[in-house]
């Protein structure tokens, strides 16, 4: 479910008009996560540029600049009387969070020390946010944020946290896994995303719970009593194969498994599939797969091309894209598994 008391947070856009011209005299420099203050050389370069300055972000209640202190200084250096701005409505702590996120995404990069200090403050002011959510806002890794949380001794008052997607999930993963097991028992054909949404867990966790249950294990790995397989199978007597490997070895599944060949050859075969090429969504999928069809040496060259000051941002984006592809593959696999299960049941009935 969505958090009811979260006016802003990672990924949230400020409310109000898109842009407005604001007199410079009405603005004051707000709190910045940058400990070194303004970079005069950066301000001078921005002032010399011919293009208009991008809009700044301003707290509507105080008229303090949340994001764009360098742009404000450059506008004054240019002799401007006004500057384009977007307005933010929220608390001072929310404004700081939004400012950190904006500084991480664009402009002059924050130092590692500044990002850690910002994360430490966000952990204290927004303890309900998950480690991944704070990591995304501050440009750090989730493990680094988890370490900051442990050292600070700060934790959520309730056993819930808000994730990067804005959904509230239990801090205790076992509870979420138990709920996912209950959902699977009630609706064995539910997709991973549906199970994840209802149980308040990630699709990856939902997939792991389903695999554990299929193997007769506890959903949370705690040694508890698993949900009976017959309830999960949705068939009399629980006739589904006893393990994921047995299920994958069934003839119906084997016929639909992709060949273990060079990815380029597999992609070429997919491009010849009219069922994919004749649909816009299919063509989009093919283009996305094509973008990833590069050799290992090329990935090494791309890694070497990333400058040190952008390494953290690129790493964060790559991890997020990898998680998205993993969830997509798991959901697709579950749909294929359900389809093959229906075909097997049909074969039994006709036989």
Tab-separated table of C-alpha atoms in Angstrom:
chain	number	residue	atom	x	y	z
A	1	UNK	CA	0.000	0.000	0.000
A	2	UNK	CA	1.044	3.588	-0.483
A	3	UNK	CA	2.323	5.605	2.452
A	4	UNK	CA	-0.458	7.970	3.553
A	5	UNK	CA	1.703	10.491	5.368
A	6	UNK	CA	4.577	10.995	2.979
A	7	UNK	CA	4.252	14.326	1.172
A	8	UNK	CA	7.522	13.856	-0.649
A	9	UNK	CA	10.428	11.520	-0.937
A	10	UNK	CA	12.828	9.880	-3.362
A	11	UNK	CA	11.491	10.130	-6.874
A	12	UNK	CA	8.650	12.468	-5.912
A	13	UNK	CA	8.142	15.632	-7.906
A	14	UNK	CA	7.439	18.944	-6.195
A	15	UNK	CA	3.821	20.041	-6.335
A	16	UNK	CA	2.566	23.248	-7.841
A	17	UNK	CA	3.098	25.050	-11.181
A	18	UNK	CA	5.801	23.776	-13.484
A	19	UNK	CA	7.756	27.045	-13.626
A	20	UNK	CA	7.441	30.679	-12.624
A	21	UNK	CA	9.696	33.735	-12.897
A	22	UNK	CA	10.764	34.752	-9.396
A	23	UNK	CA	12.601	38.000	-8.469
A	24	UNK	CA	16.122	37.310	-7.252
A	25	UNK	CA	15.643	39.702	-4.353
A	26	UNK	CA	12.854	37.476	-3.005
A	27	UNK	CA	15.117	34.437	-2.749
A	28	UNK	CA	17.608	33.343	-0.116
A	29	UNK	CA	20.119	30.513	-0.221
A	30	UNK	CA	18.727	27.528	1.632
A	31	UNK	CA	20.453	24.674	3.396
A	32	UNK	CA	22.811	22.710	1.169
A	33	UNK	CA	24.221	19.190	1.541
A	34	UNK	CA	27.473	20.526	0.083
A	35	UNK	CA	29.911	21.186	2.953
A	36	UNK	CA	32.351	23.170	0.795
A	37	UNK	CA	29.818	25.833	-0.159
A	38	UNK	CA	29.539	27.329	-3.629
A	39	UNK	CA	32.176	26.628	-6.269
A	40	UNK	CA	33.092	30.045	-7.710
A	41	UNK	CA	34.604	28.592	-10.890
A	42	UNK	CA	31.452	26.576	-11.540
A	43	UNK	CA	29.328	29.682	-10.994
A	44	UNK	CA	31.490	31.653	-13.438
A	45	UNK	CA	31.193	28.959	-16.117
A	46	UNK	CA	27.424	28.918	-15.760
A	47	UNK	CA	27.230	32.715	-15.928
A	48	UNK	CA	29.282	32.787	-19.148
A	49	UNK	CA	27.109	30.215	-20.896
A	50	UNK	CA	24.660	31.648	-23.430
A	51	UNK	CA	21.727	29.306	-22.781
A	52	UNK	CA	19.098	30.124	-20.128
A	53	UNK	CA	19.704	28.733	-16.669
A	54	UNK	CA	17.600	25.670	-15.776
A	55	UNK	CA	14.816	26.263	-13.223
A	56	UNK	CA	15.755	26.152	-9.559
A	57	UNK	CA	13.705	24.534	-6.802
A	58	UNK	CA	12.308	26.854	-4.134
A	59	UNK	CA	10.473	26.239	-0.858
A	60	UNK	CA	7.190	28.047	-1.351
A	61	UNK	CA	6.766	28.833	2.350
A	62	UNK	CA	10.215	30.313	3.024
A	63	UNK	CA	11.406	31.242	-0.504
A	64	UNK	CA	14.658	29.463	0.261
A	65	UNK	CA	16.462	27.711	-2.574
A	66	UNK	CA	16.397	23.934	-2.124
A	67	UNK	CA	18.271	23.103	-5.319
A	68	UNK	CA	20.096	25.598	-7.533
A	69	UNK	CA	22.349	27.755	-5.374
A	70	UNK	CA	24.988	27.825	-8.123
A	71	UNK	CA	22.353	28.833	-10.686
A	72	UNK	CA	21.108	31.571	-8.352
A	73	UNK	CA	24.642	32.929	-7.972
A	74	UNK	CA	25.190	32.739	-11.748
A	75	UNK	CA	21.949	34.656	-12.378
A	76	UNK	CA	23.093	37.412	-10.041
A	77	UNK	CA	26.489	37.475	-11.743
A	78	UNK	CA	24.731	37.878	-15.084
A	79	UNK	CA	22.758	40.807	-13.739
A	80	UNK	CA	19.392	39.089	-14.080
A	81	UNK	CA	16.445	40.366	-12.086
A	82	UNK	CA	14.443	37.131	-12.147
A	83	UNK	CA	15.063	33.410	-12.480
A	84	UNK	CA	12.854	30.509	-13.498
A	85	UNK	CA	11.800	28.399	-10.518
A	86	UNK	CA	9.613	25.511	-9.471
A	87	UNK	CA	7.978	25.493	-6.059
A	88	UNK	CA	8.114	22.812	-3.390
A	89	UNK	CA	5.557	22.282	-0.615
A	90	UNK	CA	6.656	20.287	2.408
A	91	UNK	CA	8.575	20.259	5.658
A	92	UNK	CA	12.163	21.390	6.086
A	93	UNK	CA	13.295	17.770	6.421
A	94	UNK	CA	11.467	16.829	3.228
A	95	UNK	CA	13.028	19.823	1.495
A	96	UNK	CA	16.508	18.685	2.520
A	97	UNK	CA	15.775	15.183	1.215
A	98	UNK	CA	14.580	16.590	-2.113
A	99	UNK	CA	17.651	18.819	-2.341
A	100	UNK	CA	20.023	15.910	-1.768
A	101	UNK	CA	18.290	13.831	-4.416
A	102	UNK	CA	18.456	16.694	-6.918
A	103	UNK	CA	22.160	17.309	-6.265
A	104	UNK	CA	22.917	13.620	-6.755
A	105	UNK	CA	21.068	13.495	-10.058
A	106	UNK	CA	22.602	16.491	-11.788
A	107	UNK	CA	25.001	19.391	-11.490
A	108	UNK	CA	28.245	19.450	-9.550
A	109	UNK	CA	28.654	16.013	-7.897
A	110	UNK	CA	28.563	15.753	-4.117
A	111	UNK	CA	31.609	14.307	-2.415
A	112	UNK	CA	31.444	10.890	-0.781
A	113	UNK	CA	31.648	12.537	2.636
A	114	UNK	CA	28.748	14.879	1.808
A	115	UNK	CA	26.587	11.987	0.559
A	116	UNK	CA	27.299	9.970	3.702
A	117	UNK	CA	26.501	12.952	5.918
A	118	UNK	CA	23.265	13.536	4.001
A	119	UNK	CA	22.286	9.871	4.332
A	120	UNK	CA	22.951	9.981	8.073
A	121	UNK	CA	20.603	12.915	8.446
A	122	UNK	CA	17.912	11.342	6.238
A	123	UNK	CA	18.067	8.135	8.284
A	124	UNK	CA	17.385	10.223	11.402
A	125	UNK	CA	14.590	12.370	9.902
A	126	UNK	CA	12.984	9.680	7.703
A	127	UNK	CA	13.531	6.381	9.535
A	128	UNK	CA	10.493	4.885	7.766
A	129	UNK	CA	12.305	4.978	4.404
A	130	UNK	CA	14.045	1.778	3.334
A	131	UNK	CA	17.820	1.523	2.947
A	132	UNK	CA	17.438	1.276	-0.841
A	133	UNK	CA	15.199	4.326	-0.939
A	134	UNK	CA	17.690	6.429	1.015
A	135	UNK	CA	20.544	4.999	-1.053
A	136	UNK	CA	18.848	6.146	-4.215
A	137	UNK	CA	18.316	9.645	-2.841
A	138	UNK	CA	21.862	10.059	-1.531
A	139	UNK	CA	23.782	8.301	-4.297
A	140	UNK	CA	25.149	5.573	-2.019
A	141	UNK	CA	24.824	1.816	-1.902
A	142	UNK	CA	22.086	0.194	0.161
A	143	UNK	CA	24.705	-1.630	2.257
A	144	UNK	CA	26.385	1.671	3.087
A	145	UNK	CA	23.067	3.138	4.222
A	146	UNK	CA	22.343	0.013	6.273
A	147	UNK	CA	25.695	0.488	8.013
A	148	UNK	CA	24.874	4.132	8.718
A	149	UNK	CA	21.516	3.088	10.168
A	150	UNK	CA	23.133	0.483	12.441
A	151	UNK	CA	25.778	2.900	13.712
A	152	UNK	CA	23.218	5.615	14.385
A	153	UNK	CA	20.925	3.263	16.263
A	154	UNK	CA	17.977	4.780	14.410
A	155	UNK	CA	15.113	2.545	13.385
A	156	UNK	CA	11.491	2.940	12.379
A	157	UNK	CA	8.911	3.241	15.118
A	158	UNK	CA	6.752	0.728	13.299
A	159	UNK	CA	7.787	-2.526	11.684
A	160	UNK	CA	7.357	-1.030	8.205
A	161	UNK	CA	9.438	0.945	5.733
A	162	UNK	CA	8.702	2.807	2.537
A	163	UNK	CA	10.570	1.445	-0.475
A	164	UNK	CA	11.838	3.134	-3.618
A	165	UNK	CA	8.497	2.544	-5.320
A	166	UNK	CA	6.597	4.322	-2.526
A	167	UNK	CA	5.095	1.112	-1.175
A	168	UNK	CA	5.119	0.218	2.520
A	169	UNK	CA	6.781	-3.106	3.329
A	170	UNK	CA	7.554	-4.913	6.606
A	171	UNK	CA	11.056	-4.535	8.019
A	172	UNK	CA	10.829	-8.146	9.174
A	173	UNK	CA	11.184	-10.064	5.916
A	174	UNK	CA	9.867	-13.267	7.471
A	175	UNK	CA	6.433	-11.706	7.937
A	176	UNK	CA	6.323	-10.644	4.311
A	177	UNK	CA	7.367	-14.111	3.182
A	178	UNK	CA	4.689	-15.745	5.318
A	179	UNK	CA	2.083	-13.453	3.797
A	180	UNK	CA	3.362	-14.286	0.285
A	181	UNK	CA	2.995	-17.993	1.099
A	182	UNK	CA	-0.608	-17.406	2.168
A	183	UNK	CA	-1.343	-15.518	-1.055
A	184	UNK	CA	0.153	-18.351	-3.120
A	185	UNK	CA	-1.924	-20.898	-1.231
A	186	UNK	CA	-5.100	-18.931	-1.932
A	187	UNK	CA	-4.242	-18.242	-5.578
A	188	UNK	CA	-1.566	-20.609	-6.973
A	189	UNK	CA	-1.833	-19.079	-10.468
A	190	UNK	CA	-1.135	-15.511	-9.305
A	191	UNK	CA	1.738	-13.732	-11.052
A	192	UNK	CA	4.838	-12.695	-9.130
A	193	UNK	CA	3.916	-9.037	-9.328
A	194	UNK	CA	0.435	-9.737	-7.972
A	195	UNK	CA	1.831	-11.777	-5.075
A	196	UNK	CA	4.414	-9.079	-4.372
A	197	UNK	CA	1.768	-6.335	-4.391
A	198	UNK	CA	-0.590	-8.117	-2.023
A	199	UNK	CA	2.090	-9.394	0.367
A	200	UNK	CA	4.118	-6.183	0.373
A	201	UNK	CA	7.342	-7.820	-0.833
A	202	UNK	CA	9.453	-7.526	-3.947
A	203	UNK	CA	8.839	-9.775	-6.988
A	204	UNK	CA	12.250	-11.333	-6.330
A	205	UNK	CA	11.167	-12.312	-2.812
A	206	UNK	CA	7.847	-13.621	-4.132
A	207	UNK	CA	9.733	-15.804	-6.612
A	208	UNK	CA	12.007	-17.163	-3.894
A	209	UNK	CA	9.007	-17.989	-1.684
A	210	UNK	CA	7.354	-19.889	-4.533
A	211	UNK	CA	10.535	-21.897	-5.167
A	212	UNK	CA	10.916	-22.711	-1.465
A	213	UNK	CA	7.343	-23.868	-1.196
A	214	UNK	CA	7.658	-26.004	-4.316
A	215	UNK	CA	10.661	-27.705	-2.685
A	216	UNK	CA	8.734	-28.262	0.566
A	217	UNK	CA	10.740	-25.667	2.487
A	218	UNK	CA	9.672	-22.932	4.879
A	219	UNK	CA	8.919	-19.702	2.945
A	220	UNK	CA	11.268	-17.706	5.134
A	221	UNK	CA	13.892	-20.351	5.705
A	222	UNK	CA	13.125	-20.382	9.438
A	223	UNK	CA	12.231	-24.033	9.763
A	224	UNK	CA	8.527	-23.374	10.220
A	225	UNK	CA	5.710	-25.433	8.813
A	226	UNK	CA	5.400	-24.872	5.065
A	227	UNK	CA	2.105	-24.489	3.265
A	228	UNK	CA	0.987	-27.896	1.937
A	229	UNK	CA	2.075	-28.400	-1.655
A	230	UNK	CA	-1.370	-29.663	-2.622
A	231	UNK	CA	-2.775	-26.243	-1.788
A	232	UNK	CA	-0.153	-24.583	-3.962
A	233	UNK	CA	-0.544	-26.923	-6.895
A	234	UNK	CA	-4.214	-26.222	-7.316
A	235	UNK	CA	-4.638	-29.834	-8.524
A	236	UNK	CA	-6.098	-32.886	-6.766
A	237	UNK	CA	-3.456	-34.592	-4.698
A	238	UNK	CA	-0.815	-32.021	-5.596
A	239	UNK	CA	0.374	-33.716	-8.774
A	240	UNK	CA	2.790	-30.944	-9.688
A	241	UNK	CA	6.441	-32.112	-9.886
A	242	UNK	CA	8.143	-32.070	-6.488
A	243	UNK	CA	10.846	-29.534	-7.337
A	244	UNK	CA	11.595	-26.697	-9.768
A	245	UNK	CA	14.150	-28.893	-11.541
A	246	UNK	CA	11.603	-31.676	-12.062
A	247	UNK	CA	9.126	-29.142	-13.358
A	248	UNK	CA	11.689	-27.747	-15.782
A	249	UNK	CA	12.500	-31.248	-17.043
A	250	UNK	CA	8.921	-31.940	-18.065
A	251	UNK	CA	8.448	-32.373	-21.855
A	252	UNK	CA	6.059	-29.430	-22.214
A	253	UNK	CA	8.500	-27.043	-20.569
A	254	UNK	CA	11.475	-28.392	-22.505
A	255	UNK	CA	9.726	-27.603	-25.792
A	256	UNK	CA	9.515	-23.913	-24.854
A	257	UNK	CA	12.940	-23.504	-23.260
A	258	UNK	CA	15.253	-21.169	-25.264
A	259	UNK	CA	18.269	-22.878	-26.787
A	260	UNK	CA	21.545	-22.660	-24.923
A	261	UNK	CA	23.289	-20.805	-27.736
A	262	UNK	CA	25.181	-17.605	-28.315
A	263	UNK	CA	22.978	-14.639	-27.295
A	264	UNK	CA	23.525	-13.025	-30.694
A	265	UNK	CA	22.137	-16.119	-32.437
A	266	UNK	CA	19.131	-16.210	-30.100
A	267	UNK	CA	18.471	-12.522	-30.735
A	268	UNK	CA	18.666	-13.042	-34.495
A	269	UNK	CA	16.066	-15.796	-34.217
A	270	UNK	CA	13.792	-13.533	-32.172
A	271	UNK	CA	14.050	-10.797	-34.805
A	272	UNK	CA	12.656	-13.279	-37.354
A	273	UNK	CA	9.607	-13.992	-35.169
A	274	UNK	CA	6.620	-12.172	-36.784
A	275	UNK	CA	4.655	-12.375	-33.525
A	276	UNK	CA	7.226	-9.992	-32.018
A	277	UNK	CA	7.981	-7.841	-35.061
A	278	UNK	CA	4.341	-7.060	-35.877
A	279	UNK	CA	3.574	-5.512	-32.475
A	280	UNK	CA	4.955	-2.222	-31.196
A	281	UNK	CA	5.589	-3.696	-27.737
A	282	UNK	CA	7.387	-6.636	-29.348
A	283	UNK	CA	9.614	-4.345	-31.412
A	284	UNK	CA	10.407	-2.318	-28.292
A	285	UNK	CA	11.442	-5.486	-26.474
A	286	UNK	CA	13.673	-6.501	-29.379
A	287	UNK	CA	15.355	-3.097	-29.381
A	288	UNK	CA	15.990	-3.314	-25.636
A	289	UNK	CA	17.494	-6.778	-26.036
A	290	UNK	CA	19.617	-5.516	-28.947
A	291	UNK	CA	21.088	-2.751	-26.775
A	292	UNK	CA	22.345	-5.398	-24.327
A	293	UNK	CA	23.770	-7.722	-26.990
A	294	UNK	CA	27.414	-6.708	-26.702
A	295	UNK	CA	30.436	-8.827	-25.890
A	296	UNK	CA	32.269	-9.036	-22.569
A	297	UNK	CA	35.193	-7.031	-23.942
A	298	UNK	CA	32.855	-4.183	-24.847
A	299	UNK	CA	31.438	-4.128	-21.301
A	300	UNK	CA	35.008	-3.882	-20.001
A	301	UNK	CA	35.650	-0.925	-22.319
A	302	UNK	CA	32.464	0.774	-21.133
A	303	UNK	CA	33.468	0.294	-17.491
A	304	UNK	CA	36.871	1.822	-18.215
A	305	UNK	CA	35.206	4.836	-19.843
A	306	UNK	CA	33.295	5.824	-16.679
A	307	UNK	CA	35.038	8.719	-14.873
A	308	UNK	CA	35.594	8.277	-11.126
A	309	UNK	CA	33.216	11.094	-10.175
A	310	UNK	CA	30.360	9.339	-12.032
A	311	UNK	CA	31.198	5.795	-10.988
A	312	UNK	CA	28.732	5.703	-8.123
A	313	UNK	CA	25.866	7.014	-10.230
A	314	UNK	CA	26.534	4.587	-13.086
A	315	UNK	CA	26.839	1.691	-10.626
A	316	UNK	CA	23.522	2.625	-9.047
A	317	UNK	CA	21.755	2.852	-12.412
A	318	UNK	CA	23.255	-0.431	-13.616
A	319	UNK	CA	22.076	-2.191	-10.458
A	320	UNK	CA	18.562	-0.800	-10.843
A	321	UNK	CA	18.373	-1.869	-14.497
A	322	UNK	CA	19.685	-5.315	-13.568
A	323	UNK	CA	16.983	-5.659	-10.904
A	324	UNK	CA	14.329	-4.644	-13.437
A	325	UNK	CA	15.517	-7.233	-15.964
A	326	UNK	CA	15.618	-9.895	-13.236
A	327	UNK	CA	12.047	-9.164	-12.195
A	328	UNK	CA	10.971	-9.204	-15.849
A	329	UNK	CA	12.638	-12.594	-16.413
A	330	UNK	CA	11.078	-14.044	-13.277
A	331	UNK	CA	7.599	-12.842	-14.166
A	332	UNK	CA	7.963	-14.163	-17.718
A	333	UNK	CA	9.174	-17.500	-16.367
A	334	UNK	CA	6.209	-17.726	-14.017
A	335	UNK	CA	3.766	-17.036	-16.845
A	336	UNK	CA	5.434	-19.722	-18.958
A	337	UNK	CA	5.308	-22.140	-16.045
A	338	UNK	CA	1.604	-21.522	-15.491
A	339	UNK	CA	0.865	-21.946	-19.203
A	340	UNK	CA	2.781	-25.210	-19.359
A	341	UNK	CA	1.023	-26.416	-16.223
A	342	UNK	CA	-2.334	-25.837	-17.902
A	343	UNK	CA	-1.137	-27.739	-20.994
A	344	UNK	CA	0.039	-30.677	-18.863
A	345	UNK	CA	-3.286	-30.846	-17.042
A	346	UNK	CA	-5.104	-30.794	-20.390
A	347	UNK	CA	-2.958	-33.647	-21.650
A	348	UNK	CA	-3.777	-35.706	-18.535
A	349	UNK	CA	-7.526	-35.106	-18.935
A	350	UNK	CA	-7.502	-35.956	-22.649
A	351	UNK	CA	-5.433	-39.083	-21.974
